[in-house]
Short mmCIF file of C-alpha atoms in Angstrom, two decimals:
data_model
loop_
_atom_site.label_atom_id
_atom_site.label_comp_id
_atom_site.label_asym_id
_atom_site.label_seq_id
_atom_site.Cartn_x
_atom_site.Cartn_y
_atom_site.Cartn_z
CA MET W 6 -7.88 -22.44 -15.05
CA VAL W 7 -5.35 -22.54 -18.01
CA GLU W 8 -5.95 -22.21 -21.70
CA PRO W 9 -4.41 -21.34 -23.87
CA ASP W 10 -4.09 -18.59 -25.76
CA VAL W 11 -3.79 -18.13 -29.29
CA ASP W 12 -0.66 -16.28 -30.05
CA GLY W 13 0.13 -19.95 -28.78
CA THR W 14 1.23 -18.69 -24.42
CA ALA W 15 -0.46 -19.87 -21.81
CA SER W 16 -2.35 -17.77 -19.55
CA THR W 17 -4.41 -18.05 -16.46
CA VAL W 18 -7.71 -17.02 -16.19
CA VAL W 19 -8.76 -14.88 -13.43
CA ALA W 20 -11.93 -14.47 -12.26
CA ASP W 21 -12.75 -13.47 -8.84
CA PRO W 22 -15.88 -12.96 -7.59
CA LEU W 23 -14.50 -9.29 -5.97
CA VAL W 24 -13.30 -8.05 -8.75
CA ARG W 25 -16.08 -8.38 -10.74
CA ASP W 26 -18.36 -6.31 -7.38
CA GLN W 27 -16.06 -3.46 -7.77
CA ALA W 28 -16.54 -3.96 -11.63
CA PRO W 29 -18.24 -0.22 -10.86
CA ALA W 30 -15.64 1.70 -9.31
CA ALA W 31 -12.32 0.41 -11.94
CA ALA W 32 -15.11 2.34 -14.70
CA SER W 33 -14.49 5.47 -12.39
CA ASP W 34 -11.64 5.41 -10.77
CA GLY W 35 -8.56 2.79 -9.57
CA VAL W 36 -8.02 0.98 -12.40
CA LEU W 37 -4.17 1.10 -12.56
CA VAL W 38 -3.79 0.64 -8.87
CA ARG W 39 -5.94 -1.75 -9.49
CA VAL W 40 -4.00 -3.39 -12.54
CA ARG W 41 -0.72 -3.41 -10.54
CA THR W 42 -2.44 -4.69 -7.52
CA MET W 43 -3.05 -7.36 -9.46
CA LEU W 44 0.22 -7.95 -11.74
CA PRO W 45 1.32 -10.57 -9.66
CA GLU W 46 -1.87 -13.01 -9.67
CA PHE W 47 -1.17 -12.76 -14.22
CA THR W 48 1.05 -15.01 -15.43
CA GLY W 49 1.88 -15.73 -19.54
CA ALA W 50 0.51 -13.32 -22.07
CA LEU W 51 -1.61 -11.81 -19.51
CA GLN W 52 0.77 -10.53 -18.03
CA ARG W 53 2.31 -9.42 -20.84
CA VAL W 54 -0.84 -7.40 -20.66
CA ALA W 55 -0.71 -5.56 -17.83
CA GLU W 56 2.99 -4.70 -17.37
CA ARG W 57 1.86 -3.21 -20.99
CA VAL W 58 -1.12 -0.70 -20.08
CA LEU W 59 1.07 -0.22 -16.69
CA ALA W 60 4.36 0.90 -19.10
CA ASP W 61 2.31 3.63 -21.45
CA PRO W 62 -1.44 3.63 -19.95
CA ALA W 63 -1.96 6.69 -21.96
CA ALA W 64 -0.72 4.85 -25.15
CA ALA W 65 -2.34 2.00 -23.97
CA SER W 66 -6.31 4.15 -23.42
CA ARG W 67 -5.49 5.38 -27.15
CA ALA W 68 -4.68 1.69 -28.68
CA THR W 69 -7.87 -0.21 -29.97
CA ILE W 70 -7.80 -4.23 -28.99
CA VAL W 71 -5.99 -5.40 -31.51
CA GLU W 72 -2.86 -2.29 -31.02
CA LEU W 73 -2.61 -3.58 -27.57
CA ALA W 74 -2.40 -7.14 -28.53
CA GLU W 75 0.99 -6.67 -31.02
CA ARG W 76 1.85 -4.37 -28.52
CA SER W 77 2.13 -7.48 -25.72
CA GLY W 78 2.58 -10.02 -28.06
CA THR W 79 -0.13 -11.58 -27.24
CA SER W 80 -4.15 -11.65 -28.75
CA PRO W 81 -6.87 -9.77 -28.97
CA ALA W 82 -8.37 -13.33 -27.38
CA THR W 83 -5.76 -12.56 -24.47
CA VAL W 84 -7.25 -8.58 -24.36
CA THR W 85 -10.34 -9.41 -23.90
CA ARG W 86 -9.74 -12.00 -21.11
CA PHE W 87 -7.55 -9.22 -19.45
CA CYS W 88 -10.76 -7.08 -19.83
CA ARG W 89 -12.63 -9.30 -17.52
CA ALA W 90 -10.20 -10.25 -15.43
CA MET W 91 -10.59 -5.95 -14.32
CA GLY W 92 -14.16 -6.68 -13.95
CA PHE W 93 -14.75 -5.12 -17.51
CA ASP W 94 -16.99 -5.98 -19.95
CA GLY W 95 -14.78 -5.51 -22.48
CA TYR W 96 -12.45 -3.64 -24.36
CA ALA W 97 -14.23 0.00 -24.00
CA ASP W 98 -14.98 0.11 -20.16
CA LEU W 99 -10.96 -0.26 -20.20
CA ARG W 100 -10.32 2.06 -22.42
CA LEU W 101 -12.41 4.79 -21.34
CA GLY W 102 -11.36 3.81 -17.78
CA ILE W 103 -7.29 4.21 -17.83
CA ALA W 104 -8.42 7.78 -20.19
CA ALA W 105 -10.49 8.43 -17.00
CA GLU W 106 -8.13 8.19 -14.44
CA THR W 107 -4.47 9.64 -16.65
CA GLY W 108 -6.81 12.65 -17.77
CA ARG W 109 -8.04 13.30 -13.82
CA ALA W 110 -4.17 12.67 -13.10
CA ARG W 111 -2.92 15.44 -15.47
CA ALA W 112 -5.36 17.70 -14.80
CA ALA W 113 -4.41 17.82 -10.86
CA GLY W 114 -0.67 17.68 -12.24
CA TRP W 115 0.17 14.70 -10.65
CA THR W 116 2.34 13.10 -13.72
CA VAL W 117 5.65 14.13 -15.41
CA ASP W 118 6.00 11.90 -17.79
CA ILE W 119 4.44 8.50 -15.18
CA GLY W 120 7.02 5.64 -16.11
CA ARG W 121 9.62 7.59 -17.76
CA GLU W 122 12.37 5.85 -16.41
CA ILE W 123 14.95 7.88 -14.11
CA GLN W 124 17.91 8.71 -15.90
CA PRO W 125 21.89 9.11 -14.24
CA GLY W 126 22.08 12.37 -16.43
CA ASP W 127 18.76 13.42 -15.35
CA PRO W 128 19.27 17.28 -14.01
CA LEU W 129 17.88 17.39 -10.48
CA GLN W 130 14.86 19.47 -11.45
CA ARG W 131 13.58 16.83 -13.38
CA VAL W 132 14.35 14.46 -10.93
CA LEU W 133 12.64 15.94 -8.02
CA ALA W 134 9.85 16.76 -10.41
CA GLN W 135 9.06 12.59 -10.83
CA ILE W 136 9.97 11.82 -7.51
CA MET W 137 7.14 14.14 -6.59
CA ALA W 138 4.46 13.06 -8.87
CA ALA W 139 5.32 9.33 -8.58
CA ASP W 140 4.90 10.04 -4.70
CA THR W 141 1.48 11.45 -5.76
CA ARG W 142 -0.29 9.55 -7.32
CA ALA W 143 0.48 6.83 -4.99
CA MET W 144 -0.73 9.06 -2.03
CA HIS W 145 -3.74 9.24 -4.71
CA ASP W 146 -3.93 6.23 -5.01
CA THR W 147 -3.69 4.60 -1.70
CA ALA W 148 -6.74 7.10 -0.76
CA ALA W 149 -8.88 4.74 -3.68
CA LEU W 150 -8.03 1.37 -2.17
CA LEU W 151 -8.20 2.45 1.32
CA ASP W 152 -11.15 1.08 3.11
CA LEU W 153 -11.99 3.35 5.91
CA ALA W 154 -14.12 1.27 7.54
CA GLU W 155 -10.61 -1.28 7.80
CA VAL W 156 -9.26 1.74 9.86
CA GLU W 157 -12.55 2.44 11.88
CA ARG W 158 -11.96 -1.53 13.33
CA ALA W 159 -8.82 -1.07 13.39
CA ALA W 160 -7.90 2.15 15.92
CA VAL W 161 -10.95 0.04 17.70
CA ALA W 162 -8.35 -2.20 18.82
CA ILE W 163 -5.41 -0.72 19.31
CA ALA W 164 -7.19 1.77 21.30
CA GLU W 165 -8.94 -1.07 23.27
CA ALA W 166 -5.60 -3.51 23.46
CA PRO W 167 -3.35 -3.70 26.45
CA ARG W 168 -0.57 -4.58 24.68
CA VAL W 169 0.47 -3.43 20.77
CA ASN W 170 3.13 -5.01 18.72
CA ILE W 171 4.71 -3.97 16.37
CA PHE W 172 6.76 -6.58 13.49
CA GLY W 173 8.81 -5.33 10.63
CA ALA W 174 11.93 -6.08 8.52
CA SER W 175 14.27 -3.87 6.64
CA GLY W 176 12.65 -0.53 5.80
CA SER W 177 8.51 -1.61 7.00
CA ALA W 178 10.37 -2.16 10.72
CA LEU W 179 12.33 1.21 10.29
CA VAL W 180 8.13 2.70 9.66
CA GLY W 181 6.77 0.24 12.21
CA GLU W 182 9.23 2.52 14.83
CA GLU W 183 7.74 5.36 14.19
CA MET W 184 4.21 4.12 14.48
CA GLN W 185 5.40 2.83 17.95
CA PHE W 186 6.49 6.58 18.89
CA SER W 187 3.15 7.83 17.39
CA LEU W 188 1.32 5.94 20.01
CA HIS W 189 3.75 6.34 23.14
CA ARG W 190 3.64 9.55 22.89
CA ILE W 191 -0.06 9.35 23.80
CA GLY W 192 0.18 6.40 26.58
CA VAL W 193 -0.28 3.18 24.41
CA ALA W 194 1.08 0.85 25.12
CA ALA W 195 3.16 -1.02 21.78
CA TRP W 196 6.57 -2.38 21.52
CA ALA W 197 7.61 -2.38 17.64
CA TRP W 198 9.92 -5.82 17.38
CA THR W 199 12.98 -6.32 14.07
CA ASP W 200 14.12 -9.27 16.21
CA VAL W 201 12.39 -12.35 15.27
CA HIS W 202 13.28 -14.15 18.59
CA ASN W 203 12.72 -11.47 20.97
CA GLY W 204 9.52 -10.66 18.43
CA LEU W 205 8.61 -14.50 19.19
CA ALA W 206 8.92 -14.15 22.22
CA SER W 207 6.86 -10.73 22.87
CA ALA W 208 4.33 -12.93 20.13
CA ALA W 209 4.54 -16.28 21.92
CA LEU W 210 2.42 -13.74 25.32
CA SER W 211 -0.33 -12.41 23.21
CA ARG W 212 -3.71 -11.95 24.81
CA PRO W 213 -7.01 -11.89 23.38
CA GLY W 214 -7.57 -7.96 23.25
CA ASP W 215 -4.39 -7.28 22.21
CA VAL W 216 -2.70 -6.48 18.76
CA ALA W 217 -0.26 -7.31 16.92
CA LEU W 218 0.31 -5.32 13.32
CA GLY W 219 2.35 -6.77 10.79
CA ILE W 220 3.99 -4.22 7.68
CA SER W 221 5.10 -5.91 4.34
CA HIS W 222 5.06 -4.07 1.50
CA SER W 223 4.93 -7.57 -0.36
CA GLY W 224 2.77 -9.44 2.19
CA GLU W 225 5.17 -12.22 1.67
CA THR W 226 8.16 -10.98 4.76
CA GLY W 227 8.84 -14.76 6.62
CA GLU W 228 9.29 -13.43 9.19
CA THR W 229 6.60 -10.50 9.78
CA ILE W 230 4.43 -13.60 8.82
CA GLU W 231 5.57 -15.78 11.57
CA LEU W 232 5.74 -13.57 14.05
CA LEU W 233 1.98 -12.15 13.47
CA ALA W 234 0.33 -15.82 13.20
CA GLU W 235 2.39 -16.48 16.00
CA ALA W 236 0.79 -13.34 18.01
CA SER W 237 -2.63 -14.95 16.22
CA SER W 238 -2.66 -18.58 17.60
CA HIS W 239 -2.52 -16.63 21.69
CA GLY W 240 -6.16 -14.50 20.28
CA ALA W 241 -4.43 -11.34 19.41
CA THR W 242 -6.11 -9.24 16.53
CA THR W 243 -3.96 -9.21 13.79
CA ILE W 244 -3.92 -6.16 11.31
CA ALA W 245 -1.71 -6.46 8.05
CA LEU W 246 -0.37 -3.20 5.96
CA THR W 247 0.91 -4.60 2.89
CA SER W 248 0.09 -3.60 -1.32
CA PHE W 249 -1.52 -7.29 -1.87
CA PRO W 250 -4.25 -8.01 -0.75
CA ARG W 251 -4.21 -11.80 -2.06
CA SER W 252 -0.54 -11.75 -0.37
CA PRO W 253 -0.19 -14.01 3.21
CA LEU W 254 0.15 -11.80 5.42
CA ALA W 255 -3.06 -10.05 4.01
CA GLU W 256 -4.91 -13.86 4.26
CA LEU W 257 -3.57 -13.77 7.91
CA ALA W 258 -4.90 -10.65 8.89
CA ASP W 259 -7.99 -10.34 10.27
CA ILE W 260 -7.63 -6.64 9.39
CA VAL W 261 -5.80 -5.67 6.57
CA LEU W 262 -4.64 -2.20 5.54
CA LEU W 263 -3.41 -0.88 1.51
CA THR W 264 -1.21 1.03 0.54
CA ALA W 265 -0.01 1.37 -3.37
CA THR W 266 3.90 2.35 -5.22
CA GLN W 267 4.43 4.33 -8.13
CA ALA W 268 8.26 2.86 -8.50
CA THR W 269 10.50 5.06 -10.43
CA THR W 270 14.20 4.13 -11.03
CA PHE W 271 16.61 3.37 -7.94
CA ARG W 272 13.25 3.61 -5.75
CA PRO W 273 11.14 0.12 -6.45
CA ASP W 274 8.17 -0.27 -5.41
CA ALA W 275 8.83 -1.51 -1.54
CA LEU W 276 11.26 1.60 -0.46
CA SER W 277 7.82 4.07 -3.05
CA ALA W 278 6.10 2.41 -0.62
CA ARG W 279 7.14 4.06 1.83
CA HIS W 280 5.67 7.16 1.94
CA PRO W 281 2.05 5.24 1.51
CA GLN W 282 2.61 3.24 4.67
CA LEU W 283 3.52 6.49 6.90
CA VAL W 284 0.78 8.08 5.51
CA VAL W 285 -2.08 5.55 6.73
CA LEU W 286 -0.38 4.37 9.77
CA ASP W 287 -0.54 8.56 10.43
CA LEU W 288 -3.92 8.21 10.21
CA LEU W 289 -4.99 5.38 11.92
CA TYR W 290 -2.73 7.37 15.16
CA VAL W 291 -4.83 10.07 14.70
CA ALA W 292 -8.23 8.38 14.35
CA VAL W 293 -6.66 6.29 17.90
CA ALA W 294 -6.41 9.62 18.78
CA GLN W 295 -9.59 10.71 18.55
CA ARG W 296 -11.25 8.02 20.58
CA THR W 297 -8.46 8.33 23.34
CA HIS W 298 -9.31 12.00 22.90
CA GLU W 299 -9.10 13.04 26.80
CA ARG W 300 -6.06 10.25 27.73
CA SER W 301 -4.55 11.27 24.40
CA HIS W 302 -4.03 14.62 25.05
CA ALA W 303 -3.01 14.20 28.26
CA ALA W 304 -0.45 11.28 27.24
CA PHE W 305 0.77 14.23 24.51
CA GLN W 306 1.19 16.90 27.03
CA ARG W 307 3.31 15.18 29.78
CA THR W 308 5.74 14.00 26.67
CA ALA W 309 5.80 17.31 25.61
CA GLN W 310 6.65 18.62 29.00
CA ALA W 311 9.23 15.97 29.68
CA VAL W 312 10.97 16.31 26.58
CA SER W 313 10.99 20.96 26.21
CA GLY W 314 14.18 21.15 28.27
CA HIS W 315 15.82 19.18 25.92
CA LYS W 316 14.96 22.12 22.93
CA ALA W 317 17.16 25.25 22.07
CA VAL W 318 16.13 28.57 23.83
CA LYS W 319 15.77 31.00 21.26
CA ASP W 320 19.59 33.04 21.10
CA GLY W 321 20.70 29.22 19.83
CA SER W 322 21.91 28.37 23.38
CA SER W 323 20.84 25.11 24.64
CA ALA W 324 18.30 25.05 27.44
CA PRO W 325 19.59 23.77 30.88
#
């Protein structure tokens, strides 16, 4: 529903039952990551409020409702609607949630001016600290977002699958290849496809029991969606790894694994998503190995032995 805002702009009211069901959690953890996740769904004035909160969470936690409205160029009524869209009863609850989250981040040393742009003249020490802080925060947010029951479902499906197809484009393709390598080392028949034609041919040969994993930060990559849809149409269990739970890729998949990001200058969301994606896939890989322990251990031993002859010996020369 679109209704006029008192400041003369239009704003979309988001009333999602899922968001309201999660309101108690929002008051204690994951407030900012939920704002980032829902940002693409907001338009007009609500979007400006969300962007202002993300730009300076600490300031938002200290601001009055009038101050936040002024800084975002909206109105107190819009801020109130934003709070309700996020699952809070009012602005006071939102402020407390943000304050608690930023406080934990400072105590854990996660932040070094989070949200501050990296400048061309910044020394490398500052750049390193900024990247480490952003990635650490993204890892924490991913842990808060991730549904371990979904990871369990995905691990069981992969452990029992005769064939696993992994689809991704560009940077997501690199992440998919890493997952394919890990699964191959423990004897799981997995293929990572980056070419659409080859991927579609493999997806068309899918059968019930097979698994198709699609990786896309935005969840809007057309090729990945097409490949996952093709595999799904032939009975494969589909898994989406994305940062947006309401994206087309997530809506298509049987199982959704979520990641969070912390963008910095020169590292937009799509690039900063790589480390959280690798962490989630590493967790999934270990979960598969746990559920196929004897087979996986034997396969890992054999594959390790097969490549051992190519490691350098202690005197620095290559092994024969």
